[in-house]
Short mmCIF file of C-alpha atoms and ligand atoms in Angstrom, two decimals:
data_model
loop_
_atom_site.label_atom_id
_atom_site.label_comp_id
_atom_site.label_asym_id
_atom_site.label_seq_id
_atom_site.Cartn_x
_atom_site.Cartn_y
_atom_site.Cartn_z
CA UNK A 1 0.00 0.00 0.00
CA UNK A 2 1.04 3.60 -0.53
CA UNK A 3 2.65 5.68 2.20
CA UNK A 4 1.30 9.10 1.17
CA UNK A 5 -1.27 10.14 -1.46
CA UNK A 6 -2.16 13.54 -2.92
CA UNK A 7 -5.85 14.27 -3.54
CA UNK A 8 -6.08 16.33 -6.74
CA UNK A 9 -9.59 17.63 -6.15
CA UNK A 10 -11.81 19.71 -3.86
CA UNK A 11 -15.19 19.67 -2.12
CA UNK A 12 -17.02 16.58 -0.93
CA UNK A 13 -15.01 14.14 -3.07
CA UNK A 14 -11.71 15.37 -1.62
CA UNK A 15 -13.19 14.72 1.84
CA UNK A 16 -14.33 11.24 0.75
CA UNK A 17 -10.84 10.32 -0.46
CA UNK A 18 -9.09 11.81 2.60
CA UNK A 19 -11.36 9.61 4.76
CA UNK A 20 -10.50 6.49 2.74
CA UNK A 21 -6.79 7.25 3.04
CA UNK A 22 -7.14 7.65 6.81
CA UNK A 23 -8.83 4.26 7.07
CA UNK A 24 -6.10 2.66 4.94
CA UNK A 25 -3.38 4.11 7.18
CA UNK A 26 -2.10 6.26 4.31
CA UNK A 27 -1.10 9.91 4.86
CA UNK A 28 -3.17 12.40 2.84
CA UNK A 29 -2.21 15.63 1.10
CA UNK A 30 -5.03 18.02 0.14
CA UNK A 31 -4.46 20.68 -2.50
CA UNK A 32 -6.29 23.99 -2.50
CA UNK A 33 -6.89 27.14 -4.51
CA UNK A 34 -7.24 30.56 -2.83
CA UNK A 35 -11.01 30.20 -2.40
CA UNK A 36 -10.56 26.82 -0.68
CA UNK A 37 -7.93 27.84 1.87
CA UNK A 38 -10.34 27.01 4.69
CA UNK A 39 -12.03 24.02 3.08
CA UNK A 40 -13.14 20.93 4.98
CA UNK A 41 -10.75 18.73 2.99
CA UNK A 42 -7.81 20.99 3.89
CA UNK A 43 -8.81 20.80 7.58
CA UNK A 44 -9.14 17.02 7.51
CA UNK A 45 -6.05 16.06 5.48
CA UNK A 46 -2.70 15.37 7.14
CA UNK A 47 -0.98 17.92 4.92
CA UNK A 48 -2.11 20.65 2.51
CA UNK A 49 -0.53 22.27 -0.53
CA UNK A 50 -1.52 25.65 -1.97
CA UNK A 51 -1.87 25.63 -5.76
CA UNK A 52 -2.67 29.22 -6.69
CA UNK A 53 -5.51 31.52 -7.67
CA UNK A 54 -9.11 30.33 -7.54
CA UNK A 55 -9.52 29.91 -11.30
CA UNK A 56 -9.44 26.18 -12.07
CA UNK A 57 -6.78 26.78 -14.76
CA UNK A 58 -4.51 28.14 -12.00
CA UNK A 59 -5.26 25.34 -9.58
CA UNK A 60 -7.25 22.09 -9.94
CA UNK A 61 -6.76 21.92 -13.71
CA UNK A 62 -3.10 22.86 -13.65
CA UNK A 63 -1.07 19.69 -14.22
CA UNK A 64 2.30 21.36 -13.60
CA UNK A 65 1.25 22.83 -10.25
CA UNK A 66 -0.26 19.58 -9.04
CA UNK A 67 2.78 17.50 -9.98
CA UNK A 68 5.04 20.11 -8.32
CA UNK A 69 2.97 19.94 -5.11
CA UNK A 70 3.10 16.13 -5.21
CA UNK A 71 6.90 16.27 -5.52
CA UNK A 72 7.24 18.79 -2.67
CA UNK A 73 5.20 16.59 -0.38
CA UNK A 74 6.88 13.36 -1.43
CA UNK A 75 3.74 11.38 -2.30
CA UNK A 76 3.81 8.04 -4.06
CA UNK A 77 0.39 8.31 -5.74
CA UNK A 78 -2.28 10.82 -6.83
CA UNK A 79 -6.05 10.34 -6.66
CA UNK A 80 -7.84 12.61 -9.18
CA UNK A 81 -11.42 12.26 -7.84
CA UNK A 82 -14.03 13.13 -10.49
CA UNK A 83 -14.19 16.08 -12.89
CA UNK A 84 -11.10 18.32 -13.23
CA UNK A 85 -8.15 16.12 -14.38
CA UNK A 86 -9.75 12.75 -13.67
CA UNK A 87 -10.28 11.87 -17.33
CA UNK A 88 -7.24 13.63 -18.72
CA UNK A 89 -4.87 11.07 -20.27
CA UNK A 90 -1.99 13.58 -20.25
CA UNK A 91 -2.37 14.01 -16.51
CA UNK A 92 -2.30 10.24 -15.99
CA UNK A 93 0.90 10.11 -18.05
CA UNK A 94 2.42 13.09 -16.23
CA UNK A 95 1.91 11.32 -12.89
CA UNK A 96 3.64 8.17 -14.10
CA UNK A 97 6.48 10.19 -15.67
CA UNK A 98 7.01 11.91 -12.33
CA UNK A 99 7.28 8.48 -10.70
CA UNK A 100 3.88 8.59 -8.98
CA UNK A 101 0.98 6.21 -9.46
CA UNK A 102 -2.17 7.64 -11.05
CA UNK A 103 -5.03 6.09 -9.05
CA UNK A 104 -7.17 5.20 -12.02
CA UNK A 105 -7.10 3.33 -15.30
CA UNK A 106 -4.23 3.24 -17.83
CA UNK A 107 -3.82 6.48 -19.82
CA UNK A 108 -4.51 4.58 -23.06
CA UNK A 109 -7.97 3.50 -21.82
CA UNK A 110 -8.75 7.08 -20.72
CA UNK A 111 -7.78 8.34 -24.16
CA UNK A 112 -9.65 5.65 -26.07
CA UNK A 113 -12.89 6.19 -24.13
CA UNK A 114 -12.54 9.98 -24.42
CA UNK A 115 -13.62 9.73 -28.03
CA UNK A 116 -17.33 8.89 -28.20
CA UNK A 117 -17.04 7.31 -31.63
CA UNK A 118 -13.91 5.49 -30.45
CA UNK A 119 -15.83 4.03 -27.52
CA UNK A 120 -18.66 3.10 -29.86
CA UNK A 121 -16.31 1.28 -32.22
CA UNK A 122 -14.73 -0.56 -29.31
CA UNK A 123 -18.15 -1.67 -28.04
CA UNK A 124 -19.16 -2.91 -31.49
CA UNK A 125 -15.89 -4.86 -31.78
CA UNK A 126 -16.54 -6.35 -28.33
CA UNK A 127 -19.99 -7.50 -29.46
CA UNK A 128 -21.91 -5.18 -27.12
CA UNK A 129 -25.11 -3.46 -28.27
CA UNK A 130 -24.94 0.21 -29.31
CA UNK A 131 -27.74 2.42 -30.64
CA UNK A 132 -28.23 1.83 -34.39
CA UNK A 133 -26.38 4.53 -36.29
CA UNK A 134 -23.20 5.45 -38.13
CA UNK A 135 -19.63 4.89 -37.00
CA UNK A 136 -18.05 7.53 -39.24
CA UNK A 137 -18.88 11.24 -39.35
CA UNK A 138 -21.57 12.28 -41.84
CA UNK A 139 -20.12 13.75 -45.03
CA UNK A 140 -22.53 16.16 -46.72
CA UNK A 141 -26.29 16.44 -46.81
CA UNK A 142 -26.92 13.60 -49.26
CA UNK A 143 -25.01 11.14 -47.07
CA UNK A 144 -26.93 12.35 -43.99
CA UNK A 145 -30.29 12.00 -45.78
CA UNK A 146 -29.49 8.46 -46.88
CA UNK A 147 -28.37 7.34 -43.41
CA UNK A 148 -31.25 9.05 -41.57
CA UNK A 149 -33.78 7.64 -44.02
CA UNK A 150 -32.45 4.12 -43.47
CA UNK A 151 -32.48 4.53 -39.67
CA UNK A 152 -35.96 6.07 -39.71
CA UNK A 153 -36.90 9.35 -38.06
CA UNK A 154 -36.57 10.67 -35.42
CA UNK A 155 -32.77 10.57 -35.42
CA UNK A 156 -30.18 12.22 -33.20
CA UNK A 157 -27.12 14.10 -34.45
CA UNK A 158 -24.18 13.80 -32.09
CA UNK A 159 -20.71 15.32 -31.96
CA UNK A 160 -17.99 12.73 -32.67
CA UNK A 161 -15.62 14.35 -30.21
CA UNK A 162 -18.37 15.20 -27.77
CA UNK A 163 -20.33 14.01 -24.81
CA UNK A 164 -22.51 15.70 -22.23
CA UNK A 165 -25.18 16.60 -24.76
CA UNK A 166 -23.20 19.35 -26.54
CA UNK A 167 -23.61 19.35 -30.31
CA UNK A 168 -26.65 17.09 -30.01
CA UNK A 169 -29.73 17.74 -32.23
CA UNK A 170 -32.97 15.82 -32.57
CA UNK A 171 -34.21 15.65 -36.16
CA UNK A 172 -37.81 14.64 -36.82
CA UNK A 173 -37.99 14.92 -40.62
CA UNK A 174 -35.74 15.13 -43.65
CA UNK A 175 -36.60 18.80 -44.21
CA UNK A 176 -34.98 19.71 -40.88
CA UNK A 177 -31.79 17.78 -41.51
CA UNK A 178 -29.73 20.43 -43.33
CA UNK A 179 -30.14 23.11 -40.67
CA UNK A 180 -29.63 20.58 -37.85
CA UNK A 181 -26.34 19.30 -39.32
CA UNK A 182 -25.13 22.90 -39.70
CA UNK A 183 -26.07 23.84 -36.11
CA UNK A 184 -24.78 20.65 -34.48
CA UNK A 185 -21.53 20.85 -36.39
CA UNK A 186 -20.81 24.48 -35.50
CA UNK A 187 -21.71 23.82 -31.84
CA UNK A 188 -19.37 20.81 -31.83
CA UNK A 189 -16.60 22.87 -33.42
CA UNK A 190 -16.97 25.57 -30.79
CA UNK A 191 -17.11 23.11 -27.87
CA UNK A 192 -14.57 20.48 -28.93
CA UNK A 193 -12.54 22.05 -31.75
CA UNK A 194 -13.90 19.34 -34.06
CA UNK A 195 -17.08 19.78 -36.10
CA UNK A 196 -17.60 16.10 -36.99
CA UNK A 197 -21.12 14.82 -36.29
CA UNK A 198 -22.65 11.36 -36.70
CA UNK A 199 -26.17 9.96 -36.64
CA UNK A 200 -28.01 7.64 -34.28
CA UNK A 201 -31.57 6.45 -34.08
CA UNK A 202 -33.26 8.47 -31.32
CA UNK A 203 -34.25 6.34 -28.33
CA UNK A 204 -37.49 7.82 -26.99
CA UNK A 205 -37.82 8.49 -23.25
CA UNK A 206 -34.94 6.20 -22.34
CA UNK A 207 -33.79 5.24 -18.90
CA UNK A 208 -30.21 6.11 -18.12
CA UNK A 209 -28.66 3.14 -16.34
CA UNK A 210 -24.96 2.71 -15.72
CA UNK A 211 -22.89 -0.32 -14.69
CA UNK A 212 -20.01 -0.08 -12.20
CA UNK A 213 -16.96 -2.21 -12.94
CA UNK A 214 -13.85 -2.90 -10.91
CA UNK A 215 -10.77 -4.62 -12.30
CA UNK A 216 -7.25 -5.24 -11.02
CA UNK A 217 -3.90 -5.12 -12.81
CA UNK A 218 -3.79 -8.92 -12.99
CA UNK A 219 -6.70 -9.41 -15.40
CA UNK A 220 -9.53 -9.97 -12.89
CA UNK A 221 -12.60 -7.79 -13.40
CA UNK A 222 -16.12 -7.83 -11.91
CA UNK A 223 -19.23 -5.68 -12.18
CA UNK A 224 -21.03 -4.25 -9.15
CA UNK A 225 -24.39 -3.90 -10.83
CA UNK A 226 -26.22 -0.80 -11.90
CA UNK A 227 -27.17 2.68 -10.83
CA UNK A 228 -30.38 4.23 -12.05
CA UNK A 229 -29.53 7.80 -13.11
CA UNK A 230 -32.57 8.83 -15.13
CA UNK A 231 -33.47 11.73 -12.85
CA UNK A 232 -31.32 14.48 -14.32
CA UNK A 233 -31.75 18.05 -15.46
CA UNK A 234 -29.83 19.37 -18.45
CA UNK A 235 -27.42 16.41 -18.33
CA UNK A 236 -26.74 16.98 -14.64
CA UNK A 237 -27.81 14.07 -12.46
CA UNK A 238 -29.96 14.97 -9.46
CA UNK A 239 -31.04 11.65 -7.89
CA UNK A 240 -29.41 8.23 -8.31
CA UNK A 241 -30.36 4.88 -6.93
CA UNK A 242 -29.29 1.27 -6.64
CA UNK A 243 -30.84 -1.04 -7.59
CA UNK A 244 -32.72 0.38 -10.57
CA UNK A 245 -36.44 -0.35 -10.05
CA UNK A 246 -36.24 -1.93 -13.51
CA UNK A 247 -33.71 -4.54 -12.33
CA UNK A 248 -35.81 -5.32 -9.29
CA UNK A 249 -38.56 -6.24 -11.72
CA UNK A 250 -36.29 -7.96 -14.28
CA UNK A 251 -33.19 -9.25 -12.45
CA UNK A 252 -31.77 -10.98 -15.54
CA UNK A 253 -31.30 -7.53 -17.09
CA UNK A 254 -28.56 -6.78 -14.54
CA UNK A 255 -26.72 -9.91 -15.53
CA UNK A 256 -26.94 -9.16 -19.24
CA UNK A 257 -25.91 -5.52 -18.90
CA UNK A 258 -23.14 -6.49 -16.47
CA UNK A 259 -21.79 -8.98 -19.01
CA UNK A 260 -21.90 -6.38 -21.81
CA UNK A 261 -20.12 -3.84 -19.58
CA UNK A 262 -17.36 -6.32 -18.77
CA UNK A 263 -16.87 -7.21 -22.44
CA UNK A 264 -16.35 -3.54 -23.31
CA UNK A 265 -14.08 -2.78 -20.33
CA UNK A 266 -11.95 -5.86 -21.06
CA UNK A 267 -11.61 -4.82 -24.71
CA UNK A 268 -10.17 -1.50 -23.46
CA UNK A 269 -7.62 -3.32 -21.23
CA UNK A 270 -9.20 -1.51 -18.34
CA UNK A 271 -8.26 -1.64 -14.71
CA UNK A 272 -9.37 0.23 -11.55
CA UNK A 273 -12.96 1.57 -11.15
CA UNK A 274 -14.99 2.51 -14.21
CA UNK A 275 -18.59 3.09 -15.25
CA UNK A 276 -20.35 2.16 -18.47
CA UNK A 277 -23.39 4.23 -19.39
CA UNK A 278 -26.34 2.66 -21.17
CA UNK A 279 -29.69 3.79 -22.50
CA UNK A 280 -32.57 1.38 -21.90
CA UNK A 281 -35.69 1.75 -24.06
CA UNK A 282 -39.32 0.95 -23.23
CA UNK A 283 -38.91 -2.62 -24.43
CA UNK A 284 -35.88 -3.05 -22.16
CA UNK A 285 -33.40 -3.11 -25.04
CA UNK A 286 -30.14 -1.62 -23.80
CA UNK A 287 -27.46 0.27 -25.71
CA UNK A 288 -23.96 1.26 -24.64
CA UNK A 289 -23.42 5.05 -24.73
CA UNK A 290 -20.05 5.88 -23.22
CA UNK A 291 -17.61 4.94 -20.49
CA UNK A 292 -16.54 7.13 -17.60
CA UNK A 293 -12.99 6.26 -16.70
CA UNK A 294 -13.12 7.57 -13.13
CA UNK A 295 -14.83 7.26 -9.75
CA UNK A 296 -18.34 8.70 -10.13
CA UNK A 297 -20.19 11.21 -7.98
CA UNK A 298 -22.93 8.65 -7.32
CA UNK A 299 -20.66 5.77 -6.21
CA UNK A 300 -22.08 5.76 -2.63
CA UNK A 301 -25.36 4.07 -3.64
CA UNK A 302 -23.37 1.11 -5.02
CA UNK A 303 -21.30 1.01 -1.83
CA UNK A 304 -24.40 1.02 0.37
CA UNK A 305 -26.03 -1.88 -1.47
CA UNK A 306 -22.95 -4.07 -2.15
CA UNK A 307 -21.08 -3.28 1.08
CA UNK A 308 -17.89 -2.75 -0.94
CA UNK A 309 -15.73 0.36 -0.53
CA UNK A 310 -14.90 1.54 -4.04
CA UNK A 311 -12.23 4.02 -2.98
CA UNK A 312 -10.43 1.41 -0.86
CA UNK A 313 -10.42 -0.92 -3.86
CA UNK A 314 -9.16 1.88 -6.10
CA UNK A 315 -6.20 2.36 -3.74
CA UNK A 316 -5.43 -1.36 -3.43
CA UNK A 317 -5.71 -2.00 -7.17
CA UNK A 318 -3.50 0.99 -8.00
CA UNK A 319 -0.96 -0.32 -5.48
CA UNK A 320 -0.88 -3.59 -7.43
CA UNK A 321 -2.95 -5.72 -5.05
CA UNK A 322 -5.32 -8.37 -6.32
CA UNK A 323 -9.07 -7.85 -6.35
CA UNK A 324 -10.09 -10.67 -4.05
CA UNK A 325 -13.84 -10.27 -4.64
CA UNK A 326 -15.25 -12.79 -7.14
CA UNK A 327 -18.33 -12.03 -9.24
CA UNK A 328 -20.33 -14.63 -7.31
CA UNK A 329 -19.40 -12.88 -4.03
CA UNK A 330 -21.18 -9.68 -5.08
CA UNK A 331 -24.60 -9.38 -3.46
CA UNK A 332 -27.08 -6.55 -3.76
CA UNK A 333 -28.94 -6.02 -0.52
CA UNK A 334 -31.74 -3.53 0.05
CA UNK A 335 -32.04 -0.19 -1.70
CA UNK A 336 -30.08 3.06 -1.70
CA UNK A 337 -31.01 6.54 -2.93
CA UNK A 338 -28.78 9.59 -3.26
CA UNK A 339 -29.86 13.23 -3.53
CA UNK A 340 -27.33 15.75 -4.79
CA UNK A 341 -27.56 18.85 -2.62
CA UNK A 342 -26.62 21.84 -4.77
CA UNK A 343 -26.19 25.50 -3.89
CA UNK A 344 -28.80 26.54 -6.43
CA UNK A 345 -32.29 27.95 -6.27
CA UNK A 346 -35.05 25.75 -7.72
CA UNK A 347 -37.43 28.74 -7.61
CA UNK A 348 -35.07 30.85 -9.75
CA UNK A 349 -34.33 28.52 -12.68
CA UNK A 350 -31.71 26.72 -10.58
CA UNK A 351 -29.43 29.75 -10.51
CA UNK A 352 -26.24 29.08 -8.53
CA UNK A 353 -26.46 30.48 -5.01
CA UNK A 354 -22.98 30.85 -3.52
CA UNK A 355 -22.34 32.57 -0.19
CA UNK A 356 -21.81 31.95 3.53
CA UNK A 357 -23.48 29.06 5.31
CA UNK A 358 -24.87 30.70 8.41
CA UNK A 359 -26.43 27.62 9.96
CA UNK A 360 -25.96 23.92 9.33
CA UNK A 361 -27.65 20.93 10.94
CA UNK A 362 -26.76 17.62 9.34
CA UNK A 363 -28.91 14.49 9.24
CA UNK A 364 -27.67 11.25 10.76
CA UNK A 365 -29.11 8.12 12.35
CA UNK A 366 -29.86 4.67 10.93
CA UNK A 367 -29.12 4.15 7.26
CA UNK A 368 -28.01 7.73 6.56
CA UNK A 369 -24.74 8.61 4.86
CA UNK A 370 -23.73 12.20 4.20
CA UNK A 371 -20.76 12.98 1.93
CA UNK A 372 -20.36 16.69 2.46
CA UNK A 373 -17.75 19.34 1.79
CA UNK A 374 -19.27 22.12 3.87
CA UNK A 375 -19.47 23.35 7.46
CA UNK A 376 -21.20 26.16 9.37
CA UNK A 377 -19.44 29.42 8.52
CA UNK A 378 -17.98 28.09 5.25
CA UNK A 379 -18.24 30.41 2.27
CA UNK A 380 -19.35 28.46 -0.80
CA UNK A 381 -17.11 29.75 -3.62
CA UNK A 382 -18.62 30.99 -6.89
CA UNK A 383 -15.81 29.56 -8.98
CA UNK A 384 -16.70 25.86 -8.93
CA UNK A 385 -19.49 23.33 -9.35
CA UNK A 386 -22.25 24.12 -6.80
CA UNK A 387 -22.42 20.56 -5.38
CA UNK A 388 -22.40 20.93 -1.58
CA UNK A 389 -23.08 17.41 -0.40
CA UNK A 390 -24.60 14.08 -1.30
CA UNK A 391 -27.26 12.72 0.99
CA UNK A 392 -27.50 8.95 0.56
CA UNK A 393 -29.72 6.56 2.48
CA UNK A 394 -30.03 2.79 2.65
CA UNK A 395 -33.17 0.82 3.47
CA UNK A 396 -34.21 -2.82 3.26
CA UNK A 397 -36.60 -1.91 0.42
CA UNK A 398 -37.08 1.03 -1.96
CA UNK A 399 -40.13 2.15 0.06
CA UNK A 400 -38.07 2.10 3.26
CA UNK A 401 -35.28 4.07 1.56
CA UNK A 402 -37.78 6.69 0.36
CA UNK A 403 -39.20 7.05 3.90
CA UNK A 404 -35.68 7.34 5.30
CA UNK A 405 -34.74 9.97 2.70
CA UNK A 406 -37.79 12.05 3.64
CA UNK A 407 -36.84 11.82 7.32
CA UNK A 408 -33.19 12.74 6.63
CA UNK A 409 -34.20 15.68 4.42
CA UNK A 410 -36.36 17.02 7.26
CA UNK A 411 -33.41 16.86 9.65
CA UNK A 412 -31.17 18.70 7.19
CA UNK A 413 -30.92 22.47 7.75
CA UNK A 414 -28.75 24.64 5.52
CA UNK A 415 -29.22 28.41 5.97
CA UNK A 416 -27.59 31.46 4.40
CA UNK A 417 -27.71 30.18 0.83
CA UNK A 418 -30.45 28.72 -1.36
CA UNK A 419 -30.30 24.97 -1.93
CA UNK A 420 -32.43 22.43 -3.76
CA UNK A 421 -33.03 20.46 -0.52
CA UNK A 422 -36.77 21.05 -0.26
CA UNK A 423 -37.37 20.11 -3.84
CA UNK A 424 -36.27 16.51 -3.05
CA UNK A 425 -39.05 16.14 -0.49
CA UNK A 426 -41.55 16.86 -3.27
CA UNK A 427 -39.97 14.28 -5.54
CA UNK A 428 -40.03 11.64 -2.77
CA UNK A 429 -43.80 12.27 -2.50
CA UNK A 430 -44.37 12.18 -6.26
CA UNK A 431 -46.52 9.24 -7.40
CA UNK A 432 -44.44 8.85 -10.57
CA UNK A 433 -41.22 8.62 -8.61
CA UNK A 434 -42.73 6.19 -6.13
CA UNK A 435 -43.93 3.93 -8.93
CA UNK A 436 -40.34 3.58 -10.13
CA UNK A 437 -41.36 4.13 -13.76
CA UNK A 438 -38.48 6.52 -14.48
CA UNK A 439 -37.01 7.98 -17.65
CA UNK A 440 -34.78 10.89 -18.62
CA UNK A 441 -38.02 12.81 -19.22
CA UNK A 442 -39.00 12.45 -15.53
CA UNK A 443 -37.94 15.87 -14.23
CA UNK A 444 -39.42 17.78 -17.14
CA UNK A 445 -42.73 16.00 -16.61
CA UNK A 446 -42.48 16.51 -12.85
CA UNK A 447 -42.03 20.27 -13.32
CA UNK A 448 -44.97 20.39 -15.73
CA UNK A 449 -47.19 18.63 -13.14
CA UNK A 450 -45.93 20.96 -10.42
CA UNK A 451 -46.51 24.06 -12.56
CA UNK A 452 -50.06 23.00 -13.25
CA UNK A 453 -50.69 22.37 -9.58
CA UNK A 454 -49.28 25.78 -8.65
CA UNK A 455 -51.31 27.71 -11.19
CA UNK A 456 -54.42 25.79 -10.13
CA UNK A 457 -53.84 26.75 -6.53
CA UNK A 458 -53.26 30.38 -7.48
CA UNK A 459 -56.32 30.39 -9.68
CA UNK A 460 -58.48 28.94 -6.92
CA UNK A 461 -57.31 31.60 -4.49
CA UNK A 462 -57.88 34.29 -7.07
CA UNK A 463 -61.31 32.97 -7.89
CA UNK A 464 -62.31 32.83 -4.24
CA UNK A 465 -61.21 36.43 -3.77
CA UNK A 466 -62.90 37.45 -7.00
CA UNK A 467 -66.13 35.77 -5.97
CA UNK A 468 -66.15 37.63 -2.66
CA UNK A 469 -65.51 40.97 -4.36
CA UNK A 470 -68.22 40.33 -6.94
CA UNK A 471 -70.70 39.42 -4.23
CA UNK A 472 -69.97 42.56 -2.23
CA UNK A 473 -70.47 44.69 -5.39
CA UNK A 474 -68.53 47.50 -3.78
CA UNK A 475 -66.69 48.39 -6.92
CA UNK A 476 -63.33 48.52 -5.14
CA UNK A 477 -61.60 45.90 -7.19
CA UNK A 478 -60.74 48.31 -9.99
CA UNK A 479 -60.94 52.00 -10.84
CA UNK A 480 -64.09 51.44 -12.88
CA UNK A 481 -65.51 48.70 -10.70
CA UNK A 482 -64.53 45.85 -13.00
CA UNK A 483 -62.53 42.91 -11.77
CA UNK A 484 -58.93 42.74 -12.91
CA UNK A 485 -57.88 40.45 -15.73
CA UNK A 486 -56.09 38.00 -13.41
CA UNK A 487 -59.17 37.63 -11.21
CA UNK A 488 -61.28 37.01 -14.28
CA UNK A 489 -58.78 34.40 -15.44
CA UNK A 490 -59.00 32.83 -12.00
CA UNK A 491 -62.79 32.65 -12.16
CA UNK A 492 -62.69 31.18 -15.65
CA UNK A 493 -60.23 28.51 -14.57
CA UNK A 494 -62.44 27.57 -11.64
CA UNK A 495 -65.49 27.28 -13.94
CA UNK A 496 -63.73 25.30 -16.64
C1 LIG B 1 -29.19 9.57 -26.77
C2 LIG B 1 -30.53 9.72 -26.35
C3 LIG B 1 -31.49 9.11 -27.10
N1 LIG B 1 -31.16 8.43 -28.22
N2 LIG B 1 -28.91 8.86 -27.86
C4 LIG B 1 -27.29 12.72 -23.74
C5 LIG B 1 -25.88 12.94 -23.36
C6 LIG B 1 -25.08 12.04 -24.21
N3 LIG B 1 -23.99 11.47 -23.51
C7 LIG B 1 -26.03 11.00 -24.68
N4 LIG B 1 -27.34 11.49 -24.45
C8 LIG B 1 -28.43 10.90 -25.01
N5 LIG B 1 -28.18 10.14 -26.10
C9 LIG B 1 -29.88 8.31 -28.58
N6 LIG B 1 -29.57 7.64 -29.68
C10 LIG B 1 -30.80 10.46 -25.22
C11 LIG B 1 -29.74 11.07 -24.54
C12 LIG B 1 -30.12 11.82 -23.38
C13 LIG B 1 -29.70 11.46 -22.10
C14 LIG B 1 -28.85 10.38 -21.89
C15 LIG B 1 -28.44 10.03 -20.63
C16 LIG B 1 -28.89 10.77 -19.54
C17 LIG B 1 -29.70 11.83 -19.72
C18 LIG B 1 -30.12 12.21 -21.00
C19 LIG B 1 -30.97 13.29 -21.17
C20 LIG B 1 -31.37 13.65 -22.41
C21 LIG B 1 -30.93 12.92 -23.53
#
């Protein structure tokens, strides 16, 4: 095992890794930018290294500064966490060149999976299902028309170099194709410096389900089952769970998707922890999308249900130890749900809400796990992702986990900044969520239901007021005695 490890990240994930290092008897080094001088991770780590100004380019994204800090502190390995440099093949290589272990997969696998069409080709070669579509970039309108016609509309244009939904365009008919190719291509060029786009059949209202894999440097690899990640907003996940309600209903689906995930990961000569993303359609056909070559934000739900510590295994595998868990040893017990607590305001289009945390009361008790990067008095910086904490719960069943999440959310008090905490209570009470019939369209539909409910409530109140005013016939509701337009609208809605 390592003697000392540098954590090349910030926030809750830096805290998570510092904790794992403490349990492994390994000394930890936190790094920090100006805005994070007083961060929880810095307070908890054995040592801390200042990187520079708050801008990510001057700190958490600066390979030279991180390697220099690692050298100064004499570490033998670097854990990249998620985001920042975690999927940067050059960083992985820079660590190895500096004589330190990159706690993650081989740089070649990071690079190969970084290209979405590369990953797609690899999956096809491995015999895993991908969404029907092209492998090469579309060349000209005639080519695009031919391919789209053969696939059948609607189709989806995607950026070859992309990911994360950038450069993606839905096309419903041939007449829209020309403009869509132009727009997708220029968006891809701006975002990735490469305007190549390719075509896929559009999967309607898919579920987003991912498979966790874990492999050692000696050729042994297992899967730890799935995480249901359909509840997301603008490609940002909000709630994740394990198991997926779909797998509870169809357990053989986990086995089949697990097998497909392992085939792809093996074809990439993968080792360490990785995640393979799939779309699952209404008929339970699944299609490989892309692979994340890092520890994921939502890893705690897998840990809660399998009882395995993913970060401990990352450390052991990177140190060259054998993964002693066999596939048949992996058991999925009970149900776990995670809510991502963000410093953003659900009532103001989810605008980021940085600032000082004036009061904090954290949930605890049976089955509650809180991975947090904040404390009372901490100033949430504006410069970074607004994720404050992940509230994860375990219960013997999904119903029990939902009840526990509601209880934990009630215990949770964060004051001084706006958070999305309350919004999760509403989702836990939502009949659609409780039924487990999820898709990537869930949140949009949830907001539409909520909007309707709100305007109904407002209309009822308005109508009640309007009715009273009309009855009194005092003529005080307007300069000329007529009711205002919004009261009239309210009355109409009530009478509809
Ligand atoms: C799709 C799709 C439907 N059909 N591909 C979005 C991000 C990118 N990595 C892949 N994405 C999608 N690809 C086909 N052929 C729907 C999505 C998608 C999505 C995927 C995963 C999680 C959330 C999503 C939200 C909207 C669209």
